[in-house]
mmCIF file of C-alpha atoms in Angstrom:
data_model
loop_
_atom_site.group_PDB
_atom_site.id
_atom_site.type_symbol
_atom_site.label_atom_id
_atom_site.label_comp_id
_atom_site.label_asym_id
_atom_site.label_seq_id
_atom_site.Cartn_x
_atom_site.Cartn_y
_atom_site.Cartn_z
ATOM 1 C CA MET A 13 22.825 8.533 -0.395
ATOM 2 C CA PRO A 14 23.998 4.886 -0.261
ATOM 3 C CA ILE A 15 21.726 1.929 0.462
ATOM 4 C CA SER A 16 21.231 1.801 4.236
ATOM 5 C CA ASN A 17 22.867 -0.900 6.342
ATOM 6 C CA ASP A 18 19.391 -2.013 7.409
ATOM 7 C CA LYS A 19 18.438 -2.754 3.798
ATOM 8 C CA ILE A 20 21.794 -4.351 3.015
ATOM 9 C CA GLU A 21 21.309 -6.646 6.009
ATOM 10 C CA LYS A 22 17.778 -7.620 4.958
ATOM 11 C CA ILE A 23 18.946 -8.428 1.438
ATOM 12 C CA SER A 24 21.780 -10.502 2.923
ATOM 13 C CA TYR A 25 19.222 -12.479 4.950
ATOM 14 C CA GLU A 26 17.467 -13.415 1.698
ATOM 15 C CA VAL A 27 20.756 -14.449 0.057
ATOM 16 C CA ILE A 28 21.706 -16.639 3.029
ATOM 17 C CA LYS A 29 18.301 -18.311 3.130
ATOM 18 C CA ILE A 30 18.312 -19.145 -0.586
ATOM 19 C CA LEU A 31 21.891 -20.446 -0.542
ATOM 20 C CA TYR A 32 21.228 -22.643 2.481
ATOM 21 C CA LYS A 33 18.162 -24.219 0.867
ATOM 22 C CA LYS A 34 19.902 -24.731 -2.475
ATOM 23 C CA PHE A 35 22.902 -26.409 -0.800
ATOM 24 C CA ASP A 36 20.460 -28.856 0.734
ATOM 25 C CA ASP A 37 19.258 -30.125 -2.657
ATOM 26 C CA PHE A 38 22.429 -29.702 -4.731
ATOM 27 C CA PRO A 39 22.937 -32.922 -6.766
ATOM 28 C CA ILE A 40 26.203 -34.198 -5.301
ATOM 29 C CA ASP A 41 25.385 -37.916 -5.400
ATOM 30 C CA THR A 42 23.735 -38.982 -8.666
ATOM 31 C CA SER A 43 23.727 -42.695 -7.828
ATOM 32 C CA THR A 44 20.168 -42.407 -6.518
ATOM 33 C CA ASN A 45 18.890 -40.356 -9.473
ATOM 34 C CA ARG A 46 15.512 -41.296 -10.779
ATOM 35 C CA ASN A 47 15.506 -42.910 -14.183
ATOM 36 C CA ALA A 48 15.560 -40.410 -17.083
ATOM 37 C CA PRO A 49 15.849 -42.628 -20.163
ATOM 38 C CA PHE A 50 14.264 -40.181 -22.620
ATOM 39 C CA HIS A 51 16.527 -37.293 -21.604
ATOM 40 C CA THR A 52 19.563 -39.563 -21.835
ATOM 41 C CA ALA A 53 18.520 -40.898 -25.224
ATOM 42 C CA PHE A 54 18.004 -37.428 -26.702
ATOM 43 C CA LEU A 55 21.290 -36.167 -25.265
ATOM 44 C CA ASN A 56 23.143 -38.889 -27.216
ATOM 45 C CA ALA A 57 22.698 -36.699 -30.294
ATOM 46 C CA PHE A 58 24.746 -33.965 -28.602
ATOM 47 C CA SER A 59 27.547 -36.189 -27.299
ATOM 48 C CA ASP A 60 30.075 -34.624 -29.677
ATOM 49 C CA LYS A 61 29.115 -31.117 -28.512
ATOM 50 C CA LEU A 62 29.104 -32.032 -24.843
ATOM 51 C CA GLY A 63 32.422 -33.852 -25.196
ATOM 52 C CA GLU A 64 34.678 -33.514 -22.180
ATOM 53 C CA LYS A 65 32.582 -30.657 -20.785
ATOM 54 C CA VAL A 66 29.929 -33.064 -19.536
ATOM 55 C CA ALA A 67 31.325 -36.458 -18.609
ATOM 56 C CA ASP A 68 28.483 -37.405 -16.277
ATOM 57 C CA ILE A 69 25.108 -37.249 -18.049
ATOM 58 C CA PRO A 70 23.032 -38.145 -14.937
ATOM 59 C CA PHE A 71 24.730 -35.312 -13.052
ATOM 60 C CA PHE A 72 24.133 -32.955 -15.974
ATOM 61 C CA ILE A 73 20.407 -33.799 -15.942
ATOM 62 C CA SER A 74 20.198 -33.366 -12.171
ATOM 63 C CA LEU A 75 22.122 -30.086 -12.310
ATOM 64 C CA SER A 76 19.788 -28.775 -15.020
ATOM 65 C CA SER A 77 16.823 -29.508 -12.764
ATOM 66 C CA TRP A 78 18.594 -27.821 -9.821
ATOM 67 C CA LEU A 79 19.320 -24.724 -11.906
ATOM 68 C CA GLN A 80 15.676 -24.559 -12.960
ATOM 69 C CA GLY A 81 14.734 -24.621 -9.286
ATOM 70 C CA LEU A 82 17.188 -21.792 -8.564
ATOM 71 C CA ASN A 83 15.744 -19.811 -11.460
ATOM 72 C CA THR A 84 12.235 -20.273 -10.042
ATOM 73 C CA THR A 85 13.370 -19.217 -6.565
ATOM 74 C CA LEU A 86 15.006 -16.062 -7.907
ATOM 75 C CA GLY A 87 11.979 -15.187 -10.008
ATOM 76 C CA GLN A 88 9.302 -15.917 -7.430
ATOM 77 C CA THR A 89 11.099 -14.961 -4.223
ATOM 78 C CA PHE A 90 14.429 -13.159 -4.322
ATOM 79 C CA PHE A 91 13.749 -10.494 -6.944
ATOM 80 C CA GLU A 92 10.384 -9.587 -5.435
ATOM 81 C CA LYS A 93 11.579 -9.444 -1.827
ATOM 82 C CA THR A 94 14.671 -7.490 -2.770
ATOM 83 C CA ALA A 95 12.502 -5.048 -4.723
ATOM 84 C CA HIS A 96 10.324 -4.530 -1.641
ATOM 85 C CA ILE A 97 13.360 -3.954 0.571
ATOM 86 C CA LEU A 98 14.934 -1.427 -1.788
ATOM 87 C CA SER A 99 11.745 0.519 -2.522
ATOM 88 C CA ASP A 100 9.824 0.197 0.763
ATOM 89 C CA GLY A 101 7.029 -1.073 -1.450
ATOM 90 C CA GLU A 102 4.769 -4.089 -1.212
ATOM 91 C CA LYS A 103 2.827 -6.570 -3.309
ATOM 92 C CA ARG A 104 -0.714 -5.307 -3.975
ATOM 93 C CA GLU A 105 -3.516 -7.499 -5.438
ATOM 94 C CA TYR A 106 -6.721 -5.877 -6.620
ATOM 95 C CA THR A 107 -8.575 -9.112 -7.288
ATOM 96 C CA SER A 108 -11.948 -10.535 -6.366
ATOM 97 C CA ARG A 109 -10.272 -12.819 -3.798
ATOM 98 C CA LYS A 110 -7.910 -10.271 -2.225
ATOM 99 C CA LEU A 111 -8.536 -6.506 -2.048
ATOM 100 C CA GLY A 112 -11.512 -6.602 -4.405
ATOM 101 C CA ASN A 113 -11.783 -5.410 -7.990
ATOM 102 C CA LEU A 114 -11.396 -1.723 -8.737
ATOM 103 C CA LYS A 115 -13.876 0.064 -10.992
ATOM 104 C CA ILE A 116 -13.480 1.537 -14.457
ATOM 105 C CA ASN A 117 -15.949 3.103 -16.852
ATOM 106 C CA GLN A 118 -17.521 0.922 -19.525
ATOM 107 C CA THR A 119 -16.266 3.403 -22.125
ATOM 108 C CA GLN A 120 -12.720 2.899 -20.854
ATOM 109 C CA LYS A 121 -13.097 -0.871 -21.067
ATOM 110 C CA ASN A 122 -14.274 -0.543 -24.677
ATOM 111 C CA ILE A 123 -11.354 1.755 -25.518
ATOM 112 C CA ILE A 124 -8.878 -0.671 -23.961
ATOM 113 C CA ASN A 125 -10.321 -3.574 -25.949
ATOM 114 C CA THR A 126 -9.906 -1.531 -29.121
ATOM 115 C CA ILE A 127 -6.319 -0.558 -28.283
ATOM 116 C CA VAL A 128 -5.311 -4.162 -27.609
ATOM 117 C CA THR A 129 -7.063 -5.413 -30.743
ATOM 118 C CA ASP A 130 -5.348 -2.762 -32.873
ATOM 119 C CA LEU A 131 -1.969 -3.583 -31.354
ATOM 120 C CA SER A 132 -2.548 -7.288 -32.026
ATOM 121 C CA SER A 133 -3.316 -6.646 -35.675
ATOM 122 C CA SER A 134 -0.469 -4.104 -35.995
ATOM 123 C CA ASN A 135 -2.939 -1.343 -36.837
ATOM 124 C CA ARG A 136 -1.292 0.785 -34.166
ATOM 125 C CA SER A 137 2.088 0.944 -32.478
ATOM 126 C CA PRO A 138 2.488 1.086 -28.706
ATOM 127 C CA ASN A 139 2.561 4.653 -27.410
ATOM 128 C CA SER A 140 2.054 5.074 -23.681
ATOM 129 C CA GLU A 141 1.359 8.821 -23.795
ATOM 130 C CA GLU A 142 -1.278 8.474 -26.491
ATOM 131 C CA GLU A 143 -2.886 5.485 -24.785
ATOM 132 C CA GLU A 144 -3.113 7.283 -21.444
ATOM 133 C CA LYS A 145 -4.921 10.189 -23.104
ATOM 134 C CA LEU A 146 -7.453 7.745 -24.544
ATOM 135 C CA LEU A 147 -7.985 6.215 -21.095
ATOM 136 C CA LEU A 148 -9.130 9.591 -19.783
ATOM 137 C CA GLN A 149 -12.180 9.492 -22.035
ATOM 138 C CA THR A 150 -15.228 8.782 -19.902
ATOM 139 C CA ASP A 151 -18.840 9.708 -20.499
ATOM 140 C CA GLY A 152 -20.436 8.932 -17.149
ATOM 141 C CA ASN A 153 -21.422 5.534 -18.437
ATOM 142 C CA LEU A 154 -21.976 2.509 -16.242
ATOM 143 C CA GLU A 155 -19.059 1.529 -13.988
ATOM 144 C CA VAL A 156 -17.826 -2.055 -14.288
ATOM 145 C CA ASN A 157 -15.164 -4.142 -12.566
ATOM 146 C CA ALA A 158 -11.649 -3.892 -13.869
ATOM 147 C CA ILE A 159 -10.094 -7.289 -14.504
ATOM 148 C CA ASP A 160 -8.100 -8.881 -11.690
ATOM 149 C CA PHE A 161 -4.644 -7.383 -11.507
ATOM 150 C CA SER A 162 -1.730 -7.326 -9.135
ATOM 151 C CA ALA A 163 1.563 -5.499 -8.903
ATOM 152 C CA ASP A 164 4.612 -7.346 -7.588
ATOM 153 C CA VAL A 165 5.830 -3.970 -6.371
ATOM 154 C CA PHE A 166 3.374 -1.235 -5.385
ATOM 155 C CA ILE A 167 4.714 2.120 -4.197
ATOM 156 C CA GLU A 168 2.443 4.931 -3.073
ATOM 157 C CA ASP A 169 3.937 8.413 -2.710
ATOM 158 C CA ALA A 170 2.241 11.718 -2.027
ATOM 159 C CA ASP A 171 1.954 12.540 -5.728
ATOM 160 C CA GLN A 172 2.361 9.249 -7.597
ATOM 161 C CA ILE A 173 1.697 5.533 -7.737
ATOM 162 C CA ILE A 174 4.417 3.280 -9.139
ATOM 163 C CA ALA A 175 3.378 -0.300 -9.926
ATOM 164 C CA ILE A 176 5.771 -2.878 -11.349
ATOM 165 C CA GLU A 177 5.091 -6.372 -12.632
ATOM 166 C CA LEU A 178 8.320 -8.382 -12.413
ATOM 167 C CA LYS A 179 8.779 -10.695 -15.368
ATOM 168 C CA SER A 180 11.090 -13.430 -16.564
ATOM 169 C CA VAL A 181 13.680 -12.121 -19.009
ATOM 170 C CA ARG A 182 12.347 -14.676 -21.505
ATOM 171 C CA PRO A 183 8.555 -14.289 -21.268
ATOM 172 C CA ASN A 184 6.309 -16.397 -23.452
ATOM 173 C CA SER A 185 5.267 -14.533 -26.588
ATOM 174 C CA GLY A 186 1.608 -15.107 -25.762
ATOM 175 C CA GLU A 187 1.959 -13.305 -22.427
ATOM 176 C CA MET A 188 2.404 -9.862 -23.925
ATOM 177 C CA ARG A 189 -1.153 -9.297 -25.126
ATOM 178 C CA GLY A 190 -2.599 -10.273 -21.753
ATOM 179 C CA GLU A 191 -0.056 -8.154 -19.858
ATOM 180 C CA LYS A 192 -0.851 -5.111 -21.994
ATOM 181 C CA HIS A 193 -4.597 -5.526 -21.461
ATOM 182 C CA LYS A 194 -4.134 -5.939 -17.718
ATOM 183 C CA ILE A 195 -1.852 -2.919 -17.384
ATOM 184 C CA LEU A 196 -4.167 -0.640 -19.378
ATOM 185 C CA GLU A 197 -7.142 -1.582 -17.178
ATOM 186 C CA ALA A 198 -4.959 -1.247 -14.073
ATOM 187 C CA LYS A 199 -3.863 2.251 -15.099
ATOM 188 C CA ALA A 200 -7.471 3.334 -15.641
ATOM 189 C CA ALA A 201 -8.622 1.773 -12.357
ATOM 190 C CA LEU A 202 -5.762 3.190 -10.314
ATOM 191 C CA GLN A 203 -6.312 6.657 -11.782
ATOM 192 C CA LYS A 204 -9.941 6.450 -10.682
ATOM 193 C CA LYS A 205 -8.949 5.285 -7.186
ATOM 194 C CA PHE A 206 -6.122 7.829 -6.839
ATOM 195 C CA PRO A 207 -7.414 10.786 -8.924
ATOM 196 C CA ASN A 208 -4.807 13.272 -7.696
ATOM 197 C CA LYS A 209 -1.762 11.105 -8.343
ATOM 198 C CA LYS A 210 0.277 10.286 -11.426
ATOM 199 C CA ILE A 211 0.047 6.584 -12.287
ATOM 200 C CA PHE A 212 3.006 4.581 -13.560
ATOM 201 C CA PHE A 213 2.801 0.865 -14.347
ATOM 202 C CA PHE A 214 5.848 -0.903 -15.713
ATOM 203 C CA LEU A 215 7.030 -4.351 -16.632
ATOM 204 C CA GLY A 216 10.292 -5.039 -14.805
ATOM 205 C CA PHE A 217 13.053 -7.327 -16.094
ATOM 206 C CA PRO A 218 15.810 -7.969 -13.494
ATOM 207 C CA PHE A 219 18.682 -8.298 -15.981
ATOM 208 C CA ASP A 220 19.404 -8.193 -19.707
ATOM 209 C CA PRO A 221 20.395 -11.663 -20.988
ATOM 210 C CA THR A 222 21.517 -10.155 -24.310
ATOM 211 C CA GLN A 223 24.215 -8.130 -22.538
ATOM 212 C CA SER A 224 27.656 -9.755 -22.623
ATOM 213 C CA GLU A 225 29.980 -6.766 -22.154
ATOM 214 C CA ASN A 226 28.632 -5.625 -18.785
ATOM 215 C CA PRO A 227 26.535 -7.862 -16.485
ATOM 216 C CA THR A 228 24.606 -4.883 -15.115
ATOM 217 C CA GLY A 229 24.220 -3.046 -18.411
ATOM 218 C CA TYR A 230 21.349 -3.203 -20.856
ATOM 219 C CA ASP A 231 20.439 -2.510 -24.453
ATOM 220 C CA LYS A 232 16.702 -1.954 -24.795
ATOM 221 C CA ASN A 233 16.730 -2.092 -28.585
ATOM 222 C CA ARG A 234 18.477 -5.459 -28.605
ATOM 223 C CA PHE A 235 16.442 -6.804 -25.687
ATOM 224 C CA ILE A 236 13.094 -5.892 -27.190
ATOM 225 C CA LYS A 237 14.029 -7.619 -30.450
ATOM 226 C CA SER A 238 14.967 -10.790 -28.572
ATOM 227 C CA ASN A 239 11.462 -11.166 -27.093
ATOM 228 C CA ILE A 240 8.689 -12.060 -29.515
ATOM 229 C CA ASN A 241 5.793 -9.595 -29.413
ATOM 230 C CA LEU A 242 7.293 -7.376 -26.719
ATOM 231 C CA ASP A 243 7.730 -4.500 -29.184
ATOM 232 C CA LYS A 244 4.280 -5.207 -30.614
ATOM 233 C CA PHE A 245 2.536 -4.309 -27.363
ATOM 234 C CA PHE A 246 4.999 -2.255 -25.288
ATOM 235 C CA ALA A 247 6.962 0.905 -25.961
ATOM 236 C CA LYS A 248 10.453 1.166 -24.472
ATOM 237 C CA ASP A 249 9.287 3.554 -21.754
ATOM 238 C CA GLU A 250 6.807 0.951 -20.487
ATOM 239 C CA PHE A 251 9.400 -1.470 -19.138
ATOM 240 C CA LEU A 252 12.418 -1.198 -16.859
ATOM 241 C CA LEU A 253 15.453 -3.342 -17.573
ATOM 242 C CA ALA A 254 18.456 -4.452 -15.501
ATOM 243 C CA ASP A 255 20.135 -1.588 -13.618
ATOM 244 C CA GLU A 256 17.372 0.750 -14.797
ATOM 245 C CA LEU A 257 14.879 -1.329 -12.787
ATOM 246 C CA TRP A 258 16.983 -1.600 -9.632
ATOM 247 C CA ASP A 259 17.922 2.088 -9.692
ATOM 248 C CA ARG A 260 14.243 3.033 -9.999
ATOM 249 C CA LEU A 261 13.430 0.849 -6.999
ATOM 250 C CA SER A 262 16.226 2.170 -4.773
ATOM 251 C CA SER A 263 16.321 5.782 -6.018
ATOM 252 C CA GLN A 264 20.097 5.282 -6.138
ATOM 253 C CA SER A 265 22.610 4.709 -8.927
ATOM 254 C CA SER A 266 24.532 1.498 -9.727
ATOM 255 C CA THR A 267 22.153 -0.522 -7.536
ATOM 256 C CA MET A 268 22.509 -3.749 -9.500
ATOM 257 C CA THR A 269 26.292 -3.633 -9.013
ATOM 258 C CA LYS A 270 25.731 -3.252 -5.268
ATOM 259 C CA LEU A 271 23.282 -6.172 -5.227
ATOM 260 C CA LEU A 272 25.736 -8.448 -7.013
ATOM 261 C CA GLY A 273 28.404 -7.334 -4.548
ATOM 262 C CA ILE A 274 26.196 -8.343 -1.587
ATOM 263 C CA ILE A 275 25.561 -11.754 -3.141
ATOM 264 C CA ASN A 276 29.245 -12.306 -3.957
ATOM 265 C CA GLN A 277 30.229 -11.504 -0.368
ATOM 266 C CA VAL A 278 28.035 -14.350 0.900
ATOM 267 C CA ALA A 279 28.047 -16.831 -1.985
ATOM 268 C CA THR A 280 31.550 -18.253 -1.639
ATOM 269 C CA PRO A 281 32.728 -21.900 -1.641
ATOM 270 C CA SER A 282 33.063 -21.655 2.138
ATOM 271 C CA PHE A 283 29.417 -20.617 2.606
ATOM 272 C CA LEU A 284 28.106 -23.831 4.156
ATOM 273 C CA ASN A 285 31.068 -24.196 6.523
ATOM 274 C CA ASP A 286 30.733 -20.541 7.534
ATOM 275 C CA PHE A 287 26.998 -20.978 8.083
ATOM 276 C CA ARG A 288 27.597 -23.951 10.370
ATOM 277 C CA PHE A 289 30.370 -22.078 12.170
ATOM 278 C CA LEU A 290 28.049 -19.163 12.972
ATOM 279 C CA ASN A 291 25.282 -21.481 14.121
ATOM 280 C CA LYS A 292 27.465 -23.010 16.847
ATOM 281 C CA PRO A 293 27.341 -20.566 19.776
ATOM 282 C CA GLU A 294 30.546 -21.954 21.304
ATOM 283 C CA ASN A 295 32.522 -20.617 18.333
ATOM 284 C CA LYS A 296 31.974 -17.103 19.640
ATOM 285 C CA PHE A 297 34.371 -18.024 22.432
ATOM 286 C CA THR A 298 36.832 -20.368 20.709
ATOM 287 C CA ASP A 299 37.442 -18.044 17.723
ATOM 288 C CA LYS A 300 35.638 -14.744 18.185
ATOM 289 C CA ALA A 301 37.769 -12.999 15.544
ATOM 290 C CA LYS A 302 36.670 -15.432 12.834
ATOM 291 C CA TYR A 303 33.078 -15.293 14.079
ATOM 292 C CA LYS A 304 32.966 -11.493 13.810
ATOM 293 C CA LYS A 305 34.757 -11.558 10.461
ATOM 294 C CA ILE A 306 32.027 -13.742 8.920
ATOM 295 C CA LEU A 307 29.286 -11.572 10.450
ATOM 296 C CA ASN A 308 30.906 -8.490 8.920
ATOM 297 C CA CYS A 309 31.361 -10.143 5.537
ATOM 298 C CA TRP A 310 27.734 -11.281 5.508
ATOM 299 C CA ASN A 311 26.471 -7.847 6.626
ATOM 300 C CA LEU A 312 24.857 -9.303 9.753
ATOM 301 C CA PHE A 313 25.099 -6.046 11.672
ATOM 302 C CA SER A 314 22.388 -6.976 14.172
ATOM 303 C CA GLU A 315 24.143 -10.137 15.297
ATOM 304 C CA LEU A 316 27.446 -8.296 15.405
ATOM 305 C CA LYS A 317 25.869 -5.827 17.830
ATOM 306 C CA LEU A 318 24.867 -8.702 20.127
ATOM 307 C CA VAL A 319 28.344 -10.239 19.981
ATOM 308 C CA ASN A 320 29.966 -6.897 20.786
ATOM 309 C CA ASN A 321 27.626 -6.492 23.775
ATOM 310 C CA GLU A 322 27.664 -10.109 24.902
ATOM 311 C CA GLU A 323 29.277 -9.542 28.301
ATOM 312 C CA LEU A 324 26.709 -6.869 29.153
ATOM 313 C CA ILE A 325 23.868 -9.120 27.971
ATOM 314 C CA LYS A 326 25.129 -11.954 30.173
ATOM 315 C CA GLN A 327 25.010 -9.687 33.202
ATOM 316 C CA ILE A 328 21.467 -8.573 32.361
ATOM 317 C CA ILE A 329 20.086 -12.089 31.816
ATOM 318 C CA LEU A 330 21.785 -13.608 34.854
ATOM 319 C CA ASN A 331 19.326 -15.759 36.848
ATOM 320 C CA ASN A 332 16.453 -15.041 34.460
ATOM 321 C CA PRO A 333 15.385 -18.328 32.762
ATOM 322 C CA LYS A 334 13.313 -16.642 30.049
ATOM 323 C CA HIS A 335 16.141 -14.305 29.064
ATOM 324 C CA ASN A 336 18.596 -17.208 29.064
ATOM 325 C CA ARG A 337 16.400 -19.322 26.801
ATOM 326 C CA GLN A 338 16.262 -16.523 24.241
ATOM 327 C CA PHE A 339 20.013 -15.985 24.493
ATOM 328 C CA ASN A 340 20.729 -19.679 23.938
ATOM 329 C CA GLN A 341 18.693 -19.966 20.748
ATOM 330 C CA LEU A 342 20.583 -20.492 17.472
ATOM 331 C CA ILE A 343 20.936 -17.490 15.196
ATOM 332 C CA PHE A 344 19.590 -19.394 12.146
ATOM 333 C CA ASN A 345 16.573 -21.701 12.089
ATOM 334 C CA LYS A 346 16.260 -24.994 10.218
ATOM 335 C CA ASP A 347 15.322 -23.189 6.971
ATOM 336 C CA GLY A 348 18.326 -20.906 7.054
ATOM 337 C CA GLU A 349 16.370 -17.844 8.201
ATOM 338 C CA TYR A 350 17.977 -15.435 10.629
ATOM 339 C CA ASN A 351 16.363 -15.563 14.070
ATOM 340 C CA ALA A 352 15.199 -11.936 14.135
ATOM 341 C CA GLY A 353 12.891 -12.593 17.085
ATOM 342 C CA ARG A 354 15.876 -13.547 19.252
ATOM 343 C CA PHE A 355 17.751 -10.418 18.203
ATOM 344 C CA ASN A 356 14.801 -8.119 18.929
ATOM 345 C CA TYR A 357 14.285 -9.692 22.355
ATOM 346 C CA LEU A 358 17.926 -9.355 23.398
ATOM 347 C CA ASP A 359 18.338 -5.929 21.826
ATOM 348 C CA ASN A 360 15.425 -4.640 23.900
ATOM 349 C CA LEU A 361 17.297 -5.691 27.025
ATOM 350 C CA LEU A 362 20.245 -3.445 26.229
ATOM 351 C CA PRO A 363 20.261 0.103 27.621
ATOM 352 C CA LYS A 364 19.272 2.680 25.025
ATOM 353 C CA ASN A 365 21.440 5.682 24.338
ATOM 354 C CA PRO A 366 19.726 8.877 25.479
#
């Protein structure tokens, strides 16, 4: 079964919003750049390597900052929201300030401390099956709070819990020990909370930066060697990588290829002009064919429905000020977000098929 049009549209909304915001701060004019004398001085050492590839050092510095911002936006916003859309999951935080800490047995906490210590000193190798068996050892001892933990993606099915922590593809080496400790306590706590369900908790990496042959492919052996301490604390079945991650989230195959296709449909050099064209209601009348073509290309099926039913909507809203005000709103707001409230209002006015 392919990804539904509803999910494709929601992912497209996220792409449009990110592109619109990043166009707003793209470093076109570097004449007003803040002073960066130390960066410039250090880059002098690489002038022979930069050569003709980078003629404008101030622009290069500004572009590097812009790319870092894009990287942060993808990591903190796009990947997580897309994961929720594909999986019908959510972010879940079992912390003292959110949902409250879950409980584990003191014996389990002691076992987890021992496992992490042994992994740190290389006295044991990561083995998820063996570790999960150890976590089942309880002796009725005092219950204590599990440490704060969250899952960027939390999926609850009838027979299983799938939790995923989305990570940068280049995590700091020091992160791995803490992540392992957190996940072991989370597994024990979730098993106690959901005793009749199988618990899975993975690290998720959205792409494999070591892969050059195929942008959606992955090589776990090569990837794990490229990240310091990842193989020290995690077995290969404890993390999902590239298309493996996205396929697990969507329950479909070749999902990452489909995601890149959605992005490429929207992220063209004409994006900003097309965005402005759609956000001028009069263009629906002056060039409806172009208007509908962009909506189709951007997977904006909801708006396309309104355009196709516009004459009927006009008849329905005639002489009704409230309806007219909704109709006359722009389809994108100032932050580049699709005006879903306007669509829902107008869609509810249309007759429903029996």
